[in-house]
PDB file of C-alpha atoms and ligand atoms in Angstrom:
ATOM      1  CA  UNK T   9     -48.598-156.048 -85.230  1.00 91.00           C
ATOM      2  CA  UNK T  10     -46.767-159.157 -84.831  1.00 98.00           C
ATOM      3  CA  UNK T  11     -48.726-162.469 -84.991  1.00 98.00           C
ATOM      4  CA  UNK T  12     -49.504-163.729 -81.480  1.00 98.00           C
ATOM      5  CA  UNK T  13     -51.129-167.243 -80.769  1.00 99.00           C
ATOM      6  CA  UNK T  14     -52.741-167.338 -77.610  1.00 98.00           C
ATOM      7  CA  UNK T  15     -55.575-168.824 -75.502  1.00 98.00           C
ATOM      8  CA  UNK T  16     -57.954-166.640 -73.068  1.00 98.00           C
ATOM      9  CA  UNK T  17     -57.282-167.942 -69.587  1.00 98.00           C
ATOM     10  CA  UNK T  18     -53.620-168.855 -69.985  1.00 98.00           C
ATOM     11  CA  UNK T  19     -51.095-167.168 -67.520  1.00 98.00           C
ATOM     12  CA  UNK T  20     -48.324-167.390 -69.790  1.00 98.00           C
ATOM     13  CA  UNK T  21     -50.210-165.808 -72.642  1.00 98.00           C
ATOM     14  CA  UNK T  22     -50.915-162.989 -70.046  1.00 98.00           C
ATOM     15  CA  UNK T  23     -47.223-162.462 -69.358  1.00 99.00           C
ATOM     16  CA  UNK T  24     -46.491-161.915 -72.969  1.00 98.00           C
ATOM     17  CA  UNK T  25     -49.600-159.403 -73.480  1.00 98.00           C
ATOM     18  CA  UNK T  26     -48.671-157.409 -70.461  1.00 98.00           C
ATOM     19  CA  UNK T  27     -44.950-157.070 -71.380  1.00 98.00           C
ATOM     20  CA  UNK T  28     -45.978-156.155 -75.040  1.00 98.00           C
ATOM     21  CA  UNK T  29     -48.294-153.346 -73.475  1.00 98.00           C
ATOM     22  CA  UNK T  30     -45.224-152.278 -71.338  1.00 98.00           C
ATOM     23  CA  UNK T  31     -42.978-151.887 -74.152  1.00 98.00           C
ATOM     24  CA  UNK T  32     -45.840-150.360 -76.489  1.00 98.00           C
ATOM     25  CA  UNK T  33     -45.648-153.304 -79.021  1.00 98.00           C
ATOM     26  CA  UNK T  34     -49.109-153.921 -81.107  1.00 98.00           C
ATOM     27  CA  UNK T  35     -49.955-157.812 -81.144  1.00 98.00           C
ATOM     28  CA  UNK T  36     -52.041-159.388 -83.798  1.00 98.00           C
ATOM     29  CA  UNK T  37     -53.920-161.648 -81.403  1.00 98.00           C
ATOM     30  CA  UNK T  38     -54.960-165.187 -82.840  1.00 98.00           C
ATOM     31  CA  UNK T  39     -56.929-167.501 -80.463  1.00 98.00           C
ATOM     32  CA  UNK T  40     -56.006-171.150 -80.899  1.00 98.00           C
ATOM     33  CA  UNK T  41     -58.923-173.209 -79.570  1.00 97.00           C
ATOM     34  CA  UNK T  42     -56.895-176.058 -77.947  1.00 96.00           C
ATOM     35  CA  UNK T  43     -60.189-177.722 -76.715  1.00 94.00           C
ATOM     36  CA  UNK T  44     -60.774-178.258 -80.187  1.00 96.00           C
ATOM     37  CA  UNK T  45     -57.337-179.549 -81.052  1.00 97.00           C
ATOM     38  CA  UNK T  46     -56.463-176.531 -83.181  1.00 98.00           C
ATOM     39  CA  UNK T  47     -52.867-176.734 -81.940  1.00 98.00           C
ATOM     40  CA  UNK T  48     -52.371-180.208 -83.097  1.00 98.00           C
ATOM     41  CA  UNK T  49     -53.223-179.340 -86.836  1.00 98.00           C
ATOM     42  CA  UNK T  50     -50.611-179.330 -89.305  1.00 98.00           C
ATOM     43  CA  UNK T  51     -50.987-175.634 -89.936  1.00 98.00           C
ATOM     44  CA  UNK T  52     -50.133-174.911 -86.189  1.00 98.00           C
ATOM     45  CA  UNK T  53     -47.588-177.562 -85.969  1.00 98.00           C
ATOM     46  CA  UNK T  54     -45.577-175.623 -88.855  1.00 98.00           C
ATOM     47  CA  UNK T  55     -45.855-172.524 -86.665  1.00 98.00           C
ATOM     48  CA  UNK T  56     -44.819-174.368 -83.444  1.00 98.00           C
ATOM     49  CA  UNK T  57     -44.049-178.251 -83.557  1.00 98.00           C
ATOM     50  CA  UNK T  58     -44.194-178.213 -79.754  1.00 98.00           C
ATOM     51  CA  UNK T  59     -47.757-177.087 -80.182  1.00 98.00           C
ATOM     52  CA  UNK T  60     -48.239-174.658 -77.369  1.00 98.00           C
ATOM     53  CA  UNK T  61     -49.461-171.135 -76.760  1.00 98.00           C
ATOM     54  CA  UNK T  62     -48.270-168.433 -76.419  1.00 98.00           C
ATOM     55  CA  UNK T  63     -46.269-168.240 -79.621  1.00 99.00           C
ATOM     56  CA  UNK T  64     -45.118-165.246 -81.295  1.00 99.00           C
ATOM     57  CA  UNK T  65     -44.020-164.889 -84.876  1.00 98.00           C
ATOM     58  CA  UNK T  66     -41.137-162.141 -85.120  1.00 98.00           C
ATOM     59  CA  UNK T  67     -40.545-159.391 -87.849  1.00 97.00           C
ATOM     60  CA  UNK T  68     -38.274-161.937 -89.235  1.00 97.00           C
ATOM     61  CA  UNK T  69     -40.924-164.514 -89.579  1.00 98.00           C
ATOM     62  CA  UNK T  70     -39.237-166.586 -86.763  1.00 98.00           C
ATOM     63  CA  UNK T  71     -41.551-168.364 -84.090  1.00 98.00           C
ATOM     64  CA  UNK T  72     -40.848-167.987 -80.570  1.00 98.00           C
ATOM     65  CA  UNK T  73     -42.380-169.585 -77.633  1.00 98.00           C
ATOM     66  CA  UNK T  74     -41.767-170.072 -73.863  1.00 98.00           C
ATOM     67  CA  UNK T  75     -43.718-167.017 -72.505  1.00 99.00           C
ATOM     68  CA  UNK T  76     -40.986-165.682 -70.290  1.00 99.00           C
ATOM     69  CA  UNK T  77     -38.383-166.038 -73.161  1.00 98.00           C
ATOM     70  CA  UNK T  78     -40.845-164.068 -75.568  1.00 99.00           C
ATOM     71  CA  UNK T  79     -41.301-161.400 -72.784  1.00 99.00           C
ATOM     72  CA  UNK T  80     -37.619-160.788 -72.383  1.00 99.00           C
ATOM     73  CA  UNK T  81     -37.076-160.666 -76.248  1.00 98.00           C
ATOM     74  CA  UNK T  82     -39.839-158.111 -76.508  1.00 98.00           C
ATOM     75  CA  UNK T  83     -37.977-156.022 -73.880  1.00 98.00           C
ATOM     76  CA  UNK T  84     -34.524-156.156 -75.505  1.00 98.00           C
ATOM     77  CA  UNK T  85     -35.765-155.623 -78.967  1.00 98.00           C
ATOM     78  CA  UNK T  86     -38.443-152.909 -78.236  1.00 98.00           C
ATOM     79  CA  UNK T  87     -38.000-151.601 -74.795  1.00 98.00           C
ATOM     80  CA  UNK T  88     -36.881-147.954 -74.406  1.00 98.00           C
ATOM     81  CA  UNK T  89     -34.288-148.787 -71.787  1.00 98.00           C
ATOM     82  CA  UNK T  90     -33.462-151.894 -69.786  1.00 98.00           C
ATOM     83  CA  UNK T  91     -35.352-151.250 -66.623  1.00 98.00           C
ATOM     84  CA  UNK T  92     -37.608-154.088 -66.992  1.00 98.00           C
ATOM     85  CA  UNK T  93     -34.847-156.636 -67.707  1.00 99.00           C
ATOM     86  CA  UNK T  94     -31.633-155.028 -66.384  1.00 98.00           C
ATOM     87  CA  UNK T  95     -28.400-155.566 -68.402  1.00 98.00           C
ATOM     88  CA  UNK T  96     -26.334-155.582 -65.175  1.00 98.00           C
ATOM     89  CA  UNK T  97     -25.266-159.203 -65.019  1.00 98.00           C
ATOM     90  CA  UNK T  98     -26.068-159.523 -61.172  1.00 98.00           C
ATOM     91  CA  UNK T  99     -29.407-157.650 -61.472  1.00 98.00           C
ATOM     92  CA  UNK T 100     -30.224-159.807 -64.509  1.00 98.00           C
ATOM     93  CA  UNK T 101     -29.316-162.976 -62.466  1.00 98.00           C
ATOM     94  CA  UNK T 102     -31.922-162.249 -59.945  1.00 98.00           C
ATOM     95  CA  UNK T 103     -34.566-161.297 -62.303  1.00 99.00           C
ATOM     96  CA  UNK T 104     -34.010-164.669 -64.308  1.00 99.00           C
ATOM     97  CA  UNK T 105     -33.977-166.601 -61.039  1.00 98.00           C
ATOM     98  CA  UNK T 106     -37.485-165.197 -60.174  1.00 99.00           C
ATOM     99  CA  UNK T 107     -38.481-166.140 -63.741  1.00 99.00           C
ATOM    100  CA  UNK T 108     -37.279-169.471 -63.614  1.00 98.00           C
ATOM    101  CA  UNK T 109     -38.954-169.924 -60.142  1.00 99.00           C
ATOM    102  CA  UNK T 110     -42.126-168.727 -61.648  1.00 99.00           C
ATOM    103  CA  UNK T 111     -41.799-171.431 -64.285  1.00 98.00           C
ATOM    104  CA  UNK T 112     -40.544-174.294 -62.679  1.00 98.00           C
ATOM    105  CA  UNK T 113     -41.586-174.163 -59.021  1.00 98.00           C
ATOM    106  CA  UNK T 114     -44.583-171.749 -58.816  1.00 98.00           C
ATOM    107  CA  UNK T 115     -46.776-172.339 -61.921  1.00 98.00           C
ATOM    108  CA  UNK T 116     -45.648-176.030 -61.774  1.00 98.00           C
ATOM    109  CA  UNK T 117     -46.886-176.486 -58.363  1.00 98.00           C
ATOM    110  CA  UNK T 118     -50.144-174.521 -59.250  1.00 98.00           C
ATOM    111  CA  UNK T 119     -50.518-177.015 -62.059  1.00 97.00           C
ATOM    112  CA  UNK T 120     -50.033-180.027 -59.982  1.00 97.00           C
ATOM    113  CA  UNK T 121     -52.549-178.800 -57.443  1.00 97.00           C
ATOM    114  CA  UNK T 122     -55.438-177.708 -59.713  1.00 97.00           C
ATOM    115  CA  UNK T 123     -55.119-179.116 -63.261  1.00 96.00           C
ATOM    116  CA  UNK T 124     -56.156-182.608 -62.169  1.00 95.00           C
ATOM    117  CA  UNK T 125     -59.484-181.178 -61.121  1.00 92.00           C
ATOM    118  CA  UNK T 126     -59.918-179.051 -64.440  1.00 93.00           C
ATOM    119  CA  UNK T 127     -58.479-180.876 -67.419  1.00 92.00           C
ATOM    120  CA  UNK T 128     -59.194-184.422 -68.655  1.00 89.00           C
ATOM    121  CA  UNK T 129     -55.499-184.765 -69.669  1.00 89.00           C
ATOM    122  CA  UNK T 130     -54.302-184.402 -66.247  1.00 92.00           C
ATOM    123  CA  UNK T 131     -57.289-186.575 -64.597  1.00 88.00           C
ATOM    124  CA  UNK T 132     -55.540-189.186 -62.454  1.00 87.00           C
ATOM    125  CA  UNK T 133     -52.145-187.330 -62.194  1.00 89.00           C
ATOM    126  CA  UNK T 134     -53.045-186.391 -58.565  1.00 87.00           C
ATOM    127  CA  UNK T 135     -49.737-185.624 -56.780  1.00 92.00           C
ATOM    128  CA  UNK T 136     -49.521-186.243 -53.053  1.00 92.00           C
ATOM    129  CA  UNK T 137     -48.975-183.197 -50.928  1.00 97.00           C
ATOM    130  CA  UNK T 138     -49.740-180.909 -53.664  1.00 98.00           C
ATOM    131  CA  UNK T 139     -51.438-178.225 -51.624  1.00 97.00           C
ATOM    132  CA  UNK T 140     -48.511-178.167 -49.052  1.00 98.00           C
ATOM    133  CA  UNK T 141     -46.122-178.023 -51.952  1.00 98.00           C
ATOM    134  CA  UNK T 142     -47.923-175.196 -53.438  1.00 98.00           C
ATOM    135  CA  UNK T 143     -48.254-173.176 -50.076  1.00 98.00           C
ATOM    136  CA  UNK T 144     -44.495-173.452 -49.633  1.00 98.00           C
ATOM    137  CA  UNK T 145     -44.052-172.050 -53.125  1.00 98.00           C
ATOM    138  CA  UNK T 146     -46.180-169.047 -52.062  1.00 99.00           C
ATOM    139  CA  UNK T 147     -44.047-168.725 -49.000  1.00 99.00           C
ATOM    140  CA  UNK T 148     -40.863-168.803 -51.006  1.00 99.00           C
ATOM    141  CA  UNK T 149     -42.395-165.907 -53.124  1.00 99.00           C
ATOM    142  CA  UNK T 150     -43.416-164.237 -49.789  1.00 98.00           C
ATOM    143  CA  UNK T 151     -39.923-164.504 -48.496  1.00 98.00           C
ATOM    144  CA  UNK T 152     -38.440-162.830 -51.848  1.00 98.00           C
ATOM    145  CA  UNK T 153     -40.545-160.005 -50.889  1.00 98.00           C
ATOM    146  CA  UNK T 154     -39.183-159.339 -47.356  1.00 98.00           C
ATOM    147  CA  UNK T 155     -38.147-155.890 -47.294  1.00 97.00           C
ATOM    148  CA  UNK T 156     -38.364-155.577 -50.980  1.00 98.00           C
ATOM    149  CA  UNK T 157     -41.213-153.744 -53.013  1.00 98.00           C
ATOM    150  CA  UNK T 158     -40.987-155.821 -55.993  1.00 98.00           C
ATOM    151  CA  UNK T 159     -40.033-159.472 -56.815  1.00 98.00           C
ATOM    152  CA  UNK T 160     -36.568-158.947 -57.777  1.00 98.00           C
ATOM    153  CA  UNK T 161     -35.863-156.149 -55.213  1.00 98.00           C
ATOM    154  CA  UNK T 162     -36.462-152.192 -55.250  1.00 97.00           C
ATOM    155  CA  UNK T 163     -37.290-152.047 -58.960  1.00 98.00           C
ATOM    156  CA  UNK T 164     -40.229-153.329 -60.758  1.00 98.00           C
ATOM    157  CA  UNK T 165     -39.153-155.826 -63.596  1.00 99.00           C
ATOM    158  CA  UNK T 166     -40.489-158.474 -65.961  1.00 99.00           C
ATOM    159  CA  UNK T 167     -40.305-160.810 -62.973  1.00 99.00           C
ATOM    160  CA  UNK T 168     -43.222-158.742 -61.414  1.00 99.00           C
ATOM    161  CA  UNK T 169     -45.227-159.306 -64.588  1.00 99.00           C
ATOM    162  CA  UNK T 170     -44.480-162.715 -64.864  1.00 99.00           C
ATOM    163  CA  UNK T 171     -45.536-163.643 -61.236  1.00 99.00           C
ATOM    164  CA  UNK T 172     -48.505-161.510 -61.405  1.00 99.00           C
ATOM    165  CA  UNK T 173     -49.927-163.804 -64.176  1.00 98.00           C
ATOM    166  CA  UNK T 174     -49.379-166.765 -62.050  1.00 98.00           C
ATOM    167  CA  UNK T 175     -50.786-165.123 -59.058  1.00 98.00           C
ATOM    168  CA  UNK T 176     -53.773-164.067 -61.075  1.00 98.00           C
ATOM    169  CA  UNK T 177     -54.618-167.653 -61.863  1.00 98.00           C
ATOM    170  CA  UNK T 178     -53.891-168.778 -58.420  1.00 98.00           C
ATOM    171  CA  UNK T 179     -56.773-166.145 -57.133  1.00 98.00           C
ATOM    172  CA  UNK T 180     -58.938-167.569 -59.917  1.00 98.00           C
ATOM    173  CA  UNK T 181     -58.489-170.938 -58.062  1.00 97.00           C
ATOM    174  CA  UNK T 182     -59.669-169.304 -54.747  1.00 97.00           C
ATOM    175  CA  UNK T 183     -56.446-170.078 -53.182  1.00 98.00           C
ATOM    176  CA  UNK T 184     -56.075-168.358 -49.909  1.00 98.00           C
ATOM    177  CA  UNK T 185     -53.344-165.649 -50.334  1.00 98.00           C
ATOM    178  CA  UNK T 186     -54.177-163.980 -46.959  1.00 98.00           C
ATOM    179  CA  UNK T 187     -51.376-165.631 -44.702  1.00 98.00           C
ATOM    180  CA  UNK T 188     -48.802-164.466 -47.321  1.00 98.00           C
ATOM    181  CA  UNK T 189     -49.072-160.667 -46.364  1.00 98.00           C
ATOM    182  CA  UNK T 190     -46.013-159.732 -48.236  1.00 98.00           C
ATOM    183  CA  UNK T 191     -47.644-161.178 -51.387  1.00 99.00           C
ATOM    184  CA  UNK T 192     -50.822-159.555 -50.933  1.00 98.00           C
ATOM    185  CA  UNK T 193     -49.106-155.954 -50.492  1.00 98.00           C
ATOM    186  CA  UNK T 194     -46.997-156.851 -53.566  1.00 98.00           C
ATOM    187  CA  UNK T 195     -49.831-157.808 -55.755  1.00 98.00           C
ATOM    188  CA  UNK T 196     -51.814-154.416 -55.060  1.00 98.00           C
ATOM    189  CA  UNK T 197     -48.478-152.525 -55.613  1.00 98.00           C
ATOM    190  CA  UNK T 198     -47.536-154.248 -58.691  1.00 98.00           C
ATOM    191  CA  UNK T 199     -51.053-154.343 -60.075  1.00 98.00           C
ATOM    192  CA  UNK T 200     -51.258-150.439 -59.831  1.00 98.00           C
ATOM    193  CA  UNK T 201     -48.403-149.821 -62.281  1.00 98.00           C
ATOM    194  CA  UNK T 202     -48.558-152.745 -64.557  1.00 98.00           C
ATOM    195  CA  UNK T 203     -49.914-151.610 -68.031  1.00 96.00           C
ATOM    196  CA  UNK T 204     -52.712-153.640 -69.494  1.00 95.00           C
ATOM    197  CA  UNK T 205     -53.317-155.330 -66.193  1.00 98.00           C
ATOM    198  CA  UNK T 206     -57.049-155.465 -67.356  1.00 98.00           C
ATOM    199  CA  UNK T 207     -55.700-158.309 -69.542  1.00 98.00           C
ATOM    200  CA  UNK T 208     -54.260-160.209 -66.816  1.00 98.00           C
ATOM    201  CA  UNK T 209     -57.853-160.101 -65.091  1.00 98.00           C
ATOM    202  CA  UNK T 210     -59.574-161.219 -68.314  1.00 98.00           C
ATOM    203  CA  UNK T 211     -57.255-164.222 -68.211  1.00 98.00           C
ATOM    204  CA  UNK T 212     -58.175-164.811 -64.535  1.00 98.00           C
ATOM    205  CA  UNK T 213     -61.808-164.662 -65.238  1.00 98.00           C
ATOM    206  CA  UNK T 214     -61.425-166.980 -68.221  1.00 98.00           C
ATOM    207  CA  UNK T 215     -59.335-169.478 -66.184  1.00 98.00           C
ATOM    208  CA  UNK T 216     -62.106-169.467 -63.579  1.00 97.00           C
ATOM    209  CA  UNK T 217     -64.563-170.676 -66.065  1.00 96.00           C
ATOM    210  CA  UNK T 218     -62.558-173.900 -66.290  1.00 94.00           C
ATOM    211  CA  UNK T 219     -64.127-174.816 -62.672  1.00 91.00           C
ATOM    212  CA  UNK T 220     -67.480-176.084 -63.510  1.00 76.00           C
TER     213      UNK T 220
HETATM  214  N1  GSH Q 324     -43.785-173.087 -69.935  1.00 65.51           N
HETATM  215  C1  GSH Q 324     -44.734-172.542 -71.134  1.00 65.51           C
HETATM  216  C2  GSH Q 324     -44.810-170.951 -71.222  1.00 65.51           C
HETATM  217  O1  GSH Q 324     -44.672-170.362 -70.146  1.00 65.51           O
HETATM  218  O2  GSH Q 324     -45.054-170.587 -72.393  1.00 65.51           O
HETATM  219  C3  GSH Q 324     -46.248-173.316 -70.893  1.00 65.51           C
HETATM  220  C4  GSH Q 324     -46.780-173.254 -72.223  1.00 65.51           C
HETATM  221  C5  GSH Q 324     -48.013-174.214 -72.114  1.00 65.51           C
HETATM  222  O3  GSH Q 324     -48.036-175.315 -71.583  1.00 65.51           O
HETATM  223  N2  GSH Q 324     -49.150-173.708 -72.654  1.00 65.51           N
HETATM  224  C6  GSH Q 324     -50.237-174.347 -72.773  1.00 65.51           C
HETATM  225  C7  GSH Q 324     -50.459-175.249 -74.002  1.00 65.51           C
HETATM  226  O4  GSH Q 324     -50.424-174.637 -74.956  1.00 65.51           O
HETATM  227  C8  GSH Q 324     -51.707-173.593 -72.411  1.00 65.51           C
HETATM  228  S1  GSH Q 324     -51.553-172.522 -70.997  1.00 65.51           S
HETATM  229  N3  GSH Q 324     -50.900-176.526 -73.680  1.00 65.51           N
HETATM  230  C9  GSH Q 324     -51.100-177.268 -75.196  1.00 65.51           C
HETATM  231  C10 GSH Q 324     -50.169-178.508 -75.399  1.00 65.51           C
HETATM  232  O5  GSH Q 324     -49.209-178.539 -74.575  1.00 65.51           O
HETATM  233  O6  GSH Q 324     -50.272-179.079 -76.373  1.00 65.51           O
END
């Protein structure tokens, strides 16, 4: 299997693991204990100078990071077809929009809302209106799902995998999803067809432990 550096409880790691399952790639999982500072040790910095998980080492020995970038690489390299990440430029653009929304808006706002409560390095970084900003982001996702079964339209793609990982973390924070009925229905629909969804649930459970 490919060496895969990860931390239980990490949504970005979940994205890569679910995608690997979907395309049938074996990962050789190595836990990096961020709380013990393992990611800042010289051995890890050699693998990833940006010292984040997830990181994947390819067959060529090249390190890749940024979860969504790893996920799309795995599909392009190992997928049996392009259904999870369509080659059609417009379809791909919509999938990419959802992926970048997940990275830059949805997960970002989750982080701004909850990380100051959980992690010492984020203490004091309290952002005004963080709760409303997060609710707006979930509202955007809800609107993308208007009349669509999946995040990027009628077909299930890597955008669903990515957004499911963030949504799982949101659930672990006990965020109330019930006002967002499209999101609630999509979560169940997408969960039911996601290979290895138990991995996502494991990450959610681990994230929950960060709340003392
Ligand atoms: N946008 C990145 C992705 O999607 O892969 C986020 C990666 C990230 O921030 N990972 C966190 C980390 O490794 C853990 S979930 N933090 C350690 C550090 O930044 O030093």
